[in-house]
PDB file of N, CA and C in Angstrom:
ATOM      1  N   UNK A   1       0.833  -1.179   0.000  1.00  0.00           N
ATOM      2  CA  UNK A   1       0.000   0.000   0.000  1.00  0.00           C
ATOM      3  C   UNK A   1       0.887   1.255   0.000  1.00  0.00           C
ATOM      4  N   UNK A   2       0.611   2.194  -0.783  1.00  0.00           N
ATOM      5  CA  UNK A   2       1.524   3.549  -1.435  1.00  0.00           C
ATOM      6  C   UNK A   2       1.077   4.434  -0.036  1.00  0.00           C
ATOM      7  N   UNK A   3       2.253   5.321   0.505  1.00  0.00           N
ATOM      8  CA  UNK A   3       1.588   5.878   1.826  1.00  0.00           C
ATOM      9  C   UNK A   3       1.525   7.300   1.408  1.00  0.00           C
ATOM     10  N   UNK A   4       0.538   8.050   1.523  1.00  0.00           N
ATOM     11  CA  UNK A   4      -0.084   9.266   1.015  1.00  0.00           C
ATOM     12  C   UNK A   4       0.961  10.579   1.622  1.00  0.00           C
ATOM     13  N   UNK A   5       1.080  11.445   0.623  1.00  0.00           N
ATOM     14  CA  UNK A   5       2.039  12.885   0.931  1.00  0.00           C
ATOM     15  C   UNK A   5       1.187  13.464   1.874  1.00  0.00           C
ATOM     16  N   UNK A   6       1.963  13.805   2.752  1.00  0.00           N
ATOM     17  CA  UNK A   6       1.954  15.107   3.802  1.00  0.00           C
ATOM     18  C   UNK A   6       2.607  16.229   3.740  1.00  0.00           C
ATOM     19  N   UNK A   7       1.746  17.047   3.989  1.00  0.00           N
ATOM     20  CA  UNK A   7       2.552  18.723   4.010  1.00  0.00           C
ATOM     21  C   UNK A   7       1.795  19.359   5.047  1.00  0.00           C
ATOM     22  N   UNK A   8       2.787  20.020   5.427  1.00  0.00           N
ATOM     23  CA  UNK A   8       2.458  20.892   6.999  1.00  0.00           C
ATOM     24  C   UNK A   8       3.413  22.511   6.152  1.00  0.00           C
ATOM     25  N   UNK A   9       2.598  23.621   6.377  1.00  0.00           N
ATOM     26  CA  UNK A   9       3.187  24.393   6.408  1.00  0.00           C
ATOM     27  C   UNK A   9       2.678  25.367   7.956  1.00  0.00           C
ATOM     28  N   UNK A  10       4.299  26.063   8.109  1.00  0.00           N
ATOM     29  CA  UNK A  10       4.424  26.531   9.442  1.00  0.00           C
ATOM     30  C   UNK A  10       4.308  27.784   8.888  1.00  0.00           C
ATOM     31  N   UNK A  11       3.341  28.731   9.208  1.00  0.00           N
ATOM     32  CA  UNK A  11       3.362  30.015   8.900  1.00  0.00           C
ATOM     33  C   UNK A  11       3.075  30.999  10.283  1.00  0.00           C
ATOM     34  N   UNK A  12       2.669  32.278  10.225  1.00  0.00           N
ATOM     35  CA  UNK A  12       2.364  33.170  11.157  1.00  0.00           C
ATOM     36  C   UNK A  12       0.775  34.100  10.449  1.00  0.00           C
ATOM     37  N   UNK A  13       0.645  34.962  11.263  1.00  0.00           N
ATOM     38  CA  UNK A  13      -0.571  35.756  10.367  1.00  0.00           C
ATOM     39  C   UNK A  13      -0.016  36.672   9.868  1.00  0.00           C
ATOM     40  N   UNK A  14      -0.904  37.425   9.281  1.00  0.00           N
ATOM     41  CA  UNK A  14       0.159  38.612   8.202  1.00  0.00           C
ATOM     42  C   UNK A  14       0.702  38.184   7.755  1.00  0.00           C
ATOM     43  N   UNK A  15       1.349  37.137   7.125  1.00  0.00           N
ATOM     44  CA  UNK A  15       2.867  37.036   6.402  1.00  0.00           C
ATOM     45  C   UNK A  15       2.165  36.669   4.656  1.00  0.00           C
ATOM     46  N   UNK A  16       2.597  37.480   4.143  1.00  0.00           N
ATOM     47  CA  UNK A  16       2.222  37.156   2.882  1.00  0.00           C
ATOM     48  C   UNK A  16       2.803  36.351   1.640  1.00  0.00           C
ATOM     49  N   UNK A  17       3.755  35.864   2.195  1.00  0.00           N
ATOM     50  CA  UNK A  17       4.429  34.650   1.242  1.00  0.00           C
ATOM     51  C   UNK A  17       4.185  33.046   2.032  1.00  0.00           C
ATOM     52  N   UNK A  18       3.691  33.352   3.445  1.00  0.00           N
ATOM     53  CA  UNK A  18       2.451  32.129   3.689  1.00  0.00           C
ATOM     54  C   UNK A  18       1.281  32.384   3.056  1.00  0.00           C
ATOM     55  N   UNK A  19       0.646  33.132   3.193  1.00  0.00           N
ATOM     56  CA  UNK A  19      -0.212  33.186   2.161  1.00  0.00           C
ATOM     57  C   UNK A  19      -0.045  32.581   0.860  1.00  0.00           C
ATOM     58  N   UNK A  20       0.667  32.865   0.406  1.00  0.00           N
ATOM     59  CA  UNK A  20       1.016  32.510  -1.020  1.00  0.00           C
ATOM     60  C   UNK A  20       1.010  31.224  -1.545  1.00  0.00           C
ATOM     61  N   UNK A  21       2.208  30.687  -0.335  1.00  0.00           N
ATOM     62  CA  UNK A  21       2.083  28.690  -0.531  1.00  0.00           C
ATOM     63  C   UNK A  21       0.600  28.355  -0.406  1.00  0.00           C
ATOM     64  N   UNK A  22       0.155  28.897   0.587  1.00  0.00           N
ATOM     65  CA  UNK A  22      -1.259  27.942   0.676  1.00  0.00           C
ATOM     66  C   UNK A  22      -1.952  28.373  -0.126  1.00  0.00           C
ATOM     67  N   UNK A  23      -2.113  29.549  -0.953  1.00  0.00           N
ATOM     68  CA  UNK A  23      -2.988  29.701  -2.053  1.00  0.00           C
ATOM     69  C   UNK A  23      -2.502  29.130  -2.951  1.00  0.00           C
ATOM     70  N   UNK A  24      -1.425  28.518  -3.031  1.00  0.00           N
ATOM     71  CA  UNK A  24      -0.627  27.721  -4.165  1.00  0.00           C
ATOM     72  C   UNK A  24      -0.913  26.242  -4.262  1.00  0.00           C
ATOM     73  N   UNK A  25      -0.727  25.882  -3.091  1.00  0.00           N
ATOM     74  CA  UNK A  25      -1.370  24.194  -2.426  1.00  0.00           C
ATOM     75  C   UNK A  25      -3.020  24.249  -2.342  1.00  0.00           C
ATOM     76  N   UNK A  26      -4.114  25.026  -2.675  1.00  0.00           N
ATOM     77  CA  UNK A  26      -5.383  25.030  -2.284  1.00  0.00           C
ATOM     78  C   UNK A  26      -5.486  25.201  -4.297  1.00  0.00           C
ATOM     79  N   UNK A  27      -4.840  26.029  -4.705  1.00  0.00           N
ATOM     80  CA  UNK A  27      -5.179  26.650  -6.223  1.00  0.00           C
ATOM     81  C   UNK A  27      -5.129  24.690  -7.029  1.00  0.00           C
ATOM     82  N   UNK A  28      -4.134  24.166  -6.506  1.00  0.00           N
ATOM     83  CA  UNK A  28      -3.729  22.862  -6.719  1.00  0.00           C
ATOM     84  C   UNK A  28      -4.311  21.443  -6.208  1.00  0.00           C
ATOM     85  N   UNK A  29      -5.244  21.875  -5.246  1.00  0.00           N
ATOM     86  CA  UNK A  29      -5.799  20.606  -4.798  1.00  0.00           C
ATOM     87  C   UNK A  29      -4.731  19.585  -3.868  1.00  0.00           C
ATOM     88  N   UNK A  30      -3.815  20.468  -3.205  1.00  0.00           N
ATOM     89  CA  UNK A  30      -3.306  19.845  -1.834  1.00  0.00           C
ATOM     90  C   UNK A  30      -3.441  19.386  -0.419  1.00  0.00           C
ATOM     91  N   UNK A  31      -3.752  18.881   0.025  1.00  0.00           N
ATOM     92  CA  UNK A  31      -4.434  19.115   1.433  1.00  0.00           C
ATOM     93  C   UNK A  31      -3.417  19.231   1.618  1.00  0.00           C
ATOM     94  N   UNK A  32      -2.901  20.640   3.474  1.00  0.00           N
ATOM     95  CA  UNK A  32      -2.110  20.599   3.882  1.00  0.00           C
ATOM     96  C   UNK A  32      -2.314  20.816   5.454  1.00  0.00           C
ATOM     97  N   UNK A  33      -1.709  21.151   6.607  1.00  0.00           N
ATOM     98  CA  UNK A  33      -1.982  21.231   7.913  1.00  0.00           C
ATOM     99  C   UNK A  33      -1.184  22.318   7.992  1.00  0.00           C
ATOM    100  N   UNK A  34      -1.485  23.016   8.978  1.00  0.00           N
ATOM    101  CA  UNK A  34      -1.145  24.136   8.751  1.00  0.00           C
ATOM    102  C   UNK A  34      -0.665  24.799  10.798  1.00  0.00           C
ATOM    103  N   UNK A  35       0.760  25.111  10.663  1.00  0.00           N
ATOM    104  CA  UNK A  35       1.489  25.194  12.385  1.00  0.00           C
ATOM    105  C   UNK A  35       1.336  26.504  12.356  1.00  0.00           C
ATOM    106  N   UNK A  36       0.886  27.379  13.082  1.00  0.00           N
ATOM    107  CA  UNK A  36       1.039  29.166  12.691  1.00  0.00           C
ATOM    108  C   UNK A  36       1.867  29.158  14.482  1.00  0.00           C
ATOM    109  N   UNK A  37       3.206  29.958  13.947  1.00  0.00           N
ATOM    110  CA  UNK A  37       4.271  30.242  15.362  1.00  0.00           C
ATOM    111  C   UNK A  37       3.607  31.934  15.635  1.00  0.00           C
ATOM    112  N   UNK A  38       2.729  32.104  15.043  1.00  0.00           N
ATOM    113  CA  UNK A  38       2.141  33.446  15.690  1.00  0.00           C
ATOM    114  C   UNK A  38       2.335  33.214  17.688  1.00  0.00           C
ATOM    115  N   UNK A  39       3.204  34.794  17.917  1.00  0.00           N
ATOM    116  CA  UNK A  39       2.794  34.370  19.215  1.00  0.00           C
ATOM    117  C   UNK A  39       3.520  32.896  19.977  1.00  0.00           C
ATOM    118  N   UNK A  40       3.943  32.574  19.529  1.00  0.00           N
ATOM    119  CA  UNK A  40       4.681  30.954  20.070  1.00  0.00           C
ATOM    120  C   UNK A  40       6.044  30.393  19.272  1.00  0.00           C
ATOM    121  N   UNK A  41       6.727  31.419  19.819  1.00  0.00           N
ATOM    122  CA  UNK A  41       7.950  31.444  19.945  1.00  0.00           C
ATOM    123  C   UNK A  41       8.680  29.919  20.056  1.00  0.00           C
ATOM    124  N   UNK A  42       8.078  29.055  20.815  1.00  0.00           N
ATOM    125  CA  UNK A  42       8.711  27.785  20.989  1.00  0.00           C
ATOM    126  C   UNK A  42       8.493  27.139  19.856  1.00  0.00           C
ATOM    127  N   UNK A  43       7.960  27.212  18.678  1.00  0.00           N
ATOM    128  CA  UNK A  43       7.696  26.252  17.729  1.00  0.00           C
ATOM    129  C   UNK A  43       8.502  27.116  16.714  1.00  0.00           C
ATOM    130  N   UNK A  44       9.142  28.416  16.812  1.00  0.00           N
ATOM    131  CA  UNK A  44      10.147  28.900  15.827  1.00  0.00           C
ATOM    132  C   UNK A  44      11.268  28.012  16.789  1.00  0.00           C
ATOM    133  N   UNK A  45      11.422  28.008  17.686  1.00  0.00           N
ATOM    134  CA  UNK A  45      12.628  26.881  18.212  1.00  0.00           C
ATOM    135  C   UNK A  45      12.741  25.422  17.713  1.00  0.00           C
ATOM    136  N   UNK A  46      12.010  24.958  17.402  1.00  0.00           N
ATOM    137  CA  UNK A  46      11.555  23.536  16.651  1.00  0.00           C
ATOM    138  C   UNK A  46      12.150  23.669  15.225  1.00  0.00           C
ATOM    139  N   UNK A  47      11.597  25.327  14.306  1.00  0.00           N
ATOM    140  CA  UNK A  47      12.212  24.848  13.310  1.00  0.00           C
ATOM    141  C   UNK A  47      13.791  24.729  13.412  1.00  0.00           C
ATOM    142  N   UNK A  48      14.362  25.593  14.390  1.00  0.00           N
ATOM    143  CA  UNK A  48      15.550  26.261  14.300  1.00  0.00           C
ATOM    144  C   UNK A  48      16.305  24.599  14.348  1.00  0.00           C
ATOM    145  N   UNK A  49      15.788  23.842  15.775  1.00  0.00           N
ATOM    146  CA  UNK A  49      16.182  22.741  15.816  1.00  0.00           C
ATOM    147  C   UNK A  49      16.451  21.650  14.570  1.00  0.00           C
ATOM    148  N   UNK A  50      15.263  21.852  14.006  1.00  0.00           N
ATOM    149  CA  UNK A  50      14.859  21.444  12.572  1.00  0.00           C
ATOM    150  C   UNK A  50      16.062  21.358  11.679  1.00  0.00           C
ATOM    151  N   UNK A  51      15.738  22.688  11.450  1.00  0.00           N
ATOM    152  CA  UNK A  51      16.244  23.063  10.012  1.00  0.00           C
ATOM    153  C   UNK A  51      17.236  24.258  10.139  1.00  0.00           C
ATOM    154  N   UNK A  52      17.093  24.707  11.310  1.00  0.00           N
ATOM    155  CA  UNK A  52      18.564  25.855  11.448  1.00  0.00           C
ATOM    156  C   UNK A  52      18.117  27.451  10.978  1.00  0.00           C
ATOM    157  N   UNK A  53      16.262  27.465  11.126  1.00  0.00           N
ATOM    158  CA  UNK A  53      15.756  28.722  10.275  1.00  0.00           C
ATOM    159  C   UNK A  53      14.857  29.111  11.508  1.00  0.00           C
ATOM    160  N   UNK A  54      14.467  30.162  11.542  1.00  0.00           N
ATOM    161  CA  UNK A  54      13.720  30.875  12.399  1.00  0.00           C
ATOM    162  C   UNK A  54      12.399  31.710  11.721  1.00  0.00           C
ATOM    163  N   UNK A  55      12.287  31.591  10.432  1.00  0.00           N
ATOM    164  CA  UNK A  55      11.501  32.369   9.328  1.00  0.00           C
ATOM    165  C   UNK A  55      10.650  31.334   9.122  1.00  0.00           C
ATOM    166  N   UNK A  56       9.716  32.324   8.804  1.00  0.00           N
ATOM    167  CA  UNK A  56       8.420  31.364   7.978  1.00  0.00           C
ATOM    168  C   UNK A  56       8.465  31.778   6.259  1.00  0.00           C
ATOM    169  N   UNK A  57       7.539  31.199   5.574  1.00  0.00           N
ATOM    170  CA  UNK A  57       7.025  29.940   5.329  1.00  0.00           C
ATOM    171  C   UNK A  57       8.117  28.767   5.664  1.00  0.00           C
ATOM    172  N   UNK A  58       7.841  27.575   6.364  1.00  0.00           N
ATOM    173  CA  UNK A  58       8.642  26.608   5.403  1.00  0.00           C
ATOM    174  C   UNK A  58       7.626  25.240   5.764  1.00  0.00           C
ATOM    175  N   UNK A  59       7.705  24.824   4.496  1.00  0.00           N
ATOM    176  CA  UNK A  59       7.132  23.521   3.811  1.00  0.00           C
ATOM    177  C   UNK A  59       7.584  22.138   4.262  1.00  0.00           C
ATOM    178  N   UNK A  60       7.090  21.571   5.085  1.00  0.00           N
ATOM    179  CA  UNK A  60       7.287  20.024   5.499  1.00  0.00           C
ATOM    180  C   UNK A  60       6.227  19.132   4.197  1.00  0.00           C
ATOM    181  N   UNK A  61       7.618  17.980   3.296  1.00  0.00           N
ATOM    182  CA  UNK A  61       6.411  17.287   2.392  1.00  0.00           C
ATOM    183  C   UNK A  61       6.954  16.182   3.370  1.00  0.00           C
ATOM    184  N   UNK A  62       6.122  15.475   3.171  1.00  0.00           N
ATOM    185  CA  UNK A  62       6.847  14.155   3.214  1.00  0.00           C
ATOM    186  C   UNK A  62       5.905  12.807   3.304  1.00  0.00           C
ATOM    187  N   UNK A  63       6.606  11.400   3.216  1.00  0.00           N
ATOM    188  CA  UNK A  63       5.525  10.428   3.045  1.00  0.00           C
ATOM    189  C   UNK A  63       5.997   9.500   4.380  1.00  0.00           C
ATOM    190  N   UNK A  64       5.078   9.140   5.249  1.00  0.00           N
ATOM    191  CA  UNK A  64       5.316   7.998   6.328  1.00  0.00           C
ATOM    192  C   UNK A  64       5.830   9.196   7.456  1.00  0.00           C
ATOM    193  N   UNK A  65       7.545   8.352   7.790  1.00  0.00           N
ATOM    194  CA  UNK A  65       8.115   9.312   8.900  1.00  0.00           C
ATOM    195  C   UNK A  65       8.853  10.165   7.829  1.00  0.00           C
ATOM    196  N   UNK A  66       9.211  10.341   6.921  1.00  0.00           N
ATOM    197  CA  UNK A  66      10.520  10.787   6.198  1.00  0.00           C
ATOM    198  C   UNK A  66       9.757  12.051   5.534  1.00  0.00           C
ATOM    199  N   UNK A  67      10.174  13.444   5.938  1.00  0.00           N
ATOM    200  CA  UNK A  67       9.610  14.857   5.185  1.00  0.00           C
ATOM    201  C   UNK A  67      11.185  15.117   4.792  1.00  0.00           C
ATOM    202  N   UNK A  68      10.847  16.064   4.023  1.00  0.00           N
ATOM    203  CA  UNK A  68      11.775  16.887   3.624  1.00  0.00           C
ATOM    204  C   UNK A  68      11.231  18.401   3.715  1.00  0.00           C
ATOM    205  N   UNK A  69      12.384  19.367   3.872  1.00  0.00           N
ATOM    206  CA  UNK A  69      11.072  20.752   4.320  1.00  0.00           C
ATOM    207  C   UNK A  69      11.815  22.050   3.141  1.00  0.00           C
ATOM    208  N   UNK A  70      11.057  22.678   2.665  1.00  0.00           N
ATOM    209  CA  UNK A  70      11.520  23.714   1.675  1.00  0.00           C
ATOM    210  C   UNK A  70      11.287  24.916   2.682  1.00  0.00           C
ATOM    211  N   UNK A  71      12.334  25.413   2.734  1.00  0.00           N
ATOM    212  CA  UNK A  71      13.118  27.106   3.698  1.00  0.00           C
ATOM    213  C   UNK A  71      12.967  27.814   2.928  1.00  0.00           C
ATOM    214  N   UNK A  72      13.155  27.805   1.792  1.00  0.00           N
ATOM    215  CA  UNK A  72      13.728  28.934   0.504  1.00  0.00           C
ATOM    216  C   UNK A  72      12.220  29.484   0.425  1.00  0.00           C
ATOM    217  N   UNK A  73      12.223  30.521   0.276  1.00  0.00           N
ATOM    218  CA  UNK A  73      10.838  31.370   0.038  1.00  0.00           C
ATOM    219  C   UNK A  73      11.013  31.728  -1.333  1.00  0.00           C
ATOM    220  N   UNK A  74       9.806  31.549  -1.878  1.00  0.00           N
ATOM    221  CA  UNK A  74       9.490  31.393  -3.444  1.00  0.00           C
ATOM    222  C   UNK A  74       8.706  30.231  -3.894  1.00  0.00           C
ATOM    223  N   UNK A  75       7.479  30.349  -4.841  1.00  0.00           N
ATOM    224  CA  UNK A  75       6.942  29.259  -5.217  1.00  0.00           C
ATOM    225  C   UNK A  75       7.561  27.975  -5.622  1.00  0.00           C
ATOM    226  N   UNK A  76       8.147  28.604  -6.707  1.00  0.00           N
ATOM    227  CA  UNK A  76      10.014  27.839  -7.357  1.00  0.00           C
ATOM    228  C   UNK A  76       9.909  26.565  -6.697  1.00  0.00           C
ATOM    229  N   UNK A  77      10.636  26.846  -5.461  1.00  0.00           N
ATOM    230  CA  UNK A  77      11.113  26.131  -4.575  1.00  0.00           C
ATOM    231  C   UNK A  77      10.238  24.985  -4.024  1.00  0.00           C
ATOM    232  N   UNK A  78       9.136  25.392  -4.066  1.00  0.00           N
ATOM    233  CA  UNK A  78       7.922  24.332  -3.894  1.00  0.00           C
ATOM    234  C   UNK A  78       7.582  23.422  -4.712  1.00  0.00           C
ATOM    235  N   UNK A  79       7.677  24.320  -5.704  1.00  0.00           N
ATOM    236  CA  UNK A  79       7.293  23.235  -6.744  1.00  0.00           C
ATOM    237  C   UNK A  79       8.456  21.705  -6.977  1.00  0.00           C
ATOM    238  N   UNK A  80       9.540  22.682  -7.030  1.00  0.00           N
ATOM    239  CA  UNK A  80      10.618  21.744  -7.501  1.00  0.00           C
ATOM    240  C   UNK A  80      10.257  20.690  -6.653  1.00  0.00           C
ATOM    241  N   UNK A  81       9.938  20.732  -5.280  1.00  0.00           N
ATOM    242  CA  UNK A  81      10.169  19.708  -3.939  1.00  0.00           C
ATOM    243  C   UNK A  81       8.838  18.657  -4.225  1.00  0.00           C
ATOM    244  N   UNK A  82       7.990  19.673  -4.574  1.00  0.00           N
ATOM    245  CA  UNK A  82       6.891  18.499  -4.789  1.00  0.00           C
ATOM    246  C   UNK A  82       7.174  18.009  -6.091  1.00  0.00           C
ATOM    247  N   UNK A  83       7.595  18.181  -7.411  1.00  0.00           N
ATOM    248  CA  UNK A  83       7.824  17.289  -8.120  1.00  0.00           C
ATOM    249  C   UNK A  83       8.603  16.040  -8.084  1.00  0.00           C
ATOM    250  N   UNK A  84       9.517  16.049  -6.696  1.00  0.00           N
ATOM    251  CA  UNK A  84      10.301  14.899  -6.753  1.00  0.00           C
ATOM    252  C   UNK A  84       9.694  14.297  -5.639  1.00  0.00           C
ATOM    253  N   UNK A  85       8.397  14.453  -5.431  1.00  0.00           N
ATOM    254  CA  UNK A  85       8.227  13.485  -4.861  1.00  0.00           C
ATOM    255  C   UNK A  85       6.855  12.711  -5.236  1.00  0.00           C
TER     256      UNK A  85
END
């Protein structure tokens, strides 16, 4: 059995290049979940842990346990990540 893509994007309010992914993943027919560090500072510590970034957007895909997460701000960058997978 093929195990279905996941995407979590971590955004805040106001930010308008979160905006963007998810109007990008919704324009596309993605389901995604969605972490907003508005206000909660400890989950920008998670990414930092993460991924070594403190900024939003960034894009968790991934299938099972195994994501991979796109930092780079720009659609670009999204796309590329979801095509390889």
């Amino acid at each position: 059995m093929a195990k279905q893509q996941s995407i979590v994007v971590w955004s805040k309010e106001g930010c308008s290049y979160c905006n963007e992914v998810k109007s990008y993943l919704e324009e596309n027919n993605l389901a995604y979940e969605t972490i907003d560090v508005t206000e909660n500072d400890d989950r920008r510590d998670i990414l930092e842990a993460k991924y070594g970034v403190r900024h939003v957007p960034v894009v968790e895909i991934g299938k099972g346990n195994v994501f991979q997460a796109v930092t780079e701000v720009g659609i670009e960058h999204l796309e590329k990540a979801l095509a390889t997978k």
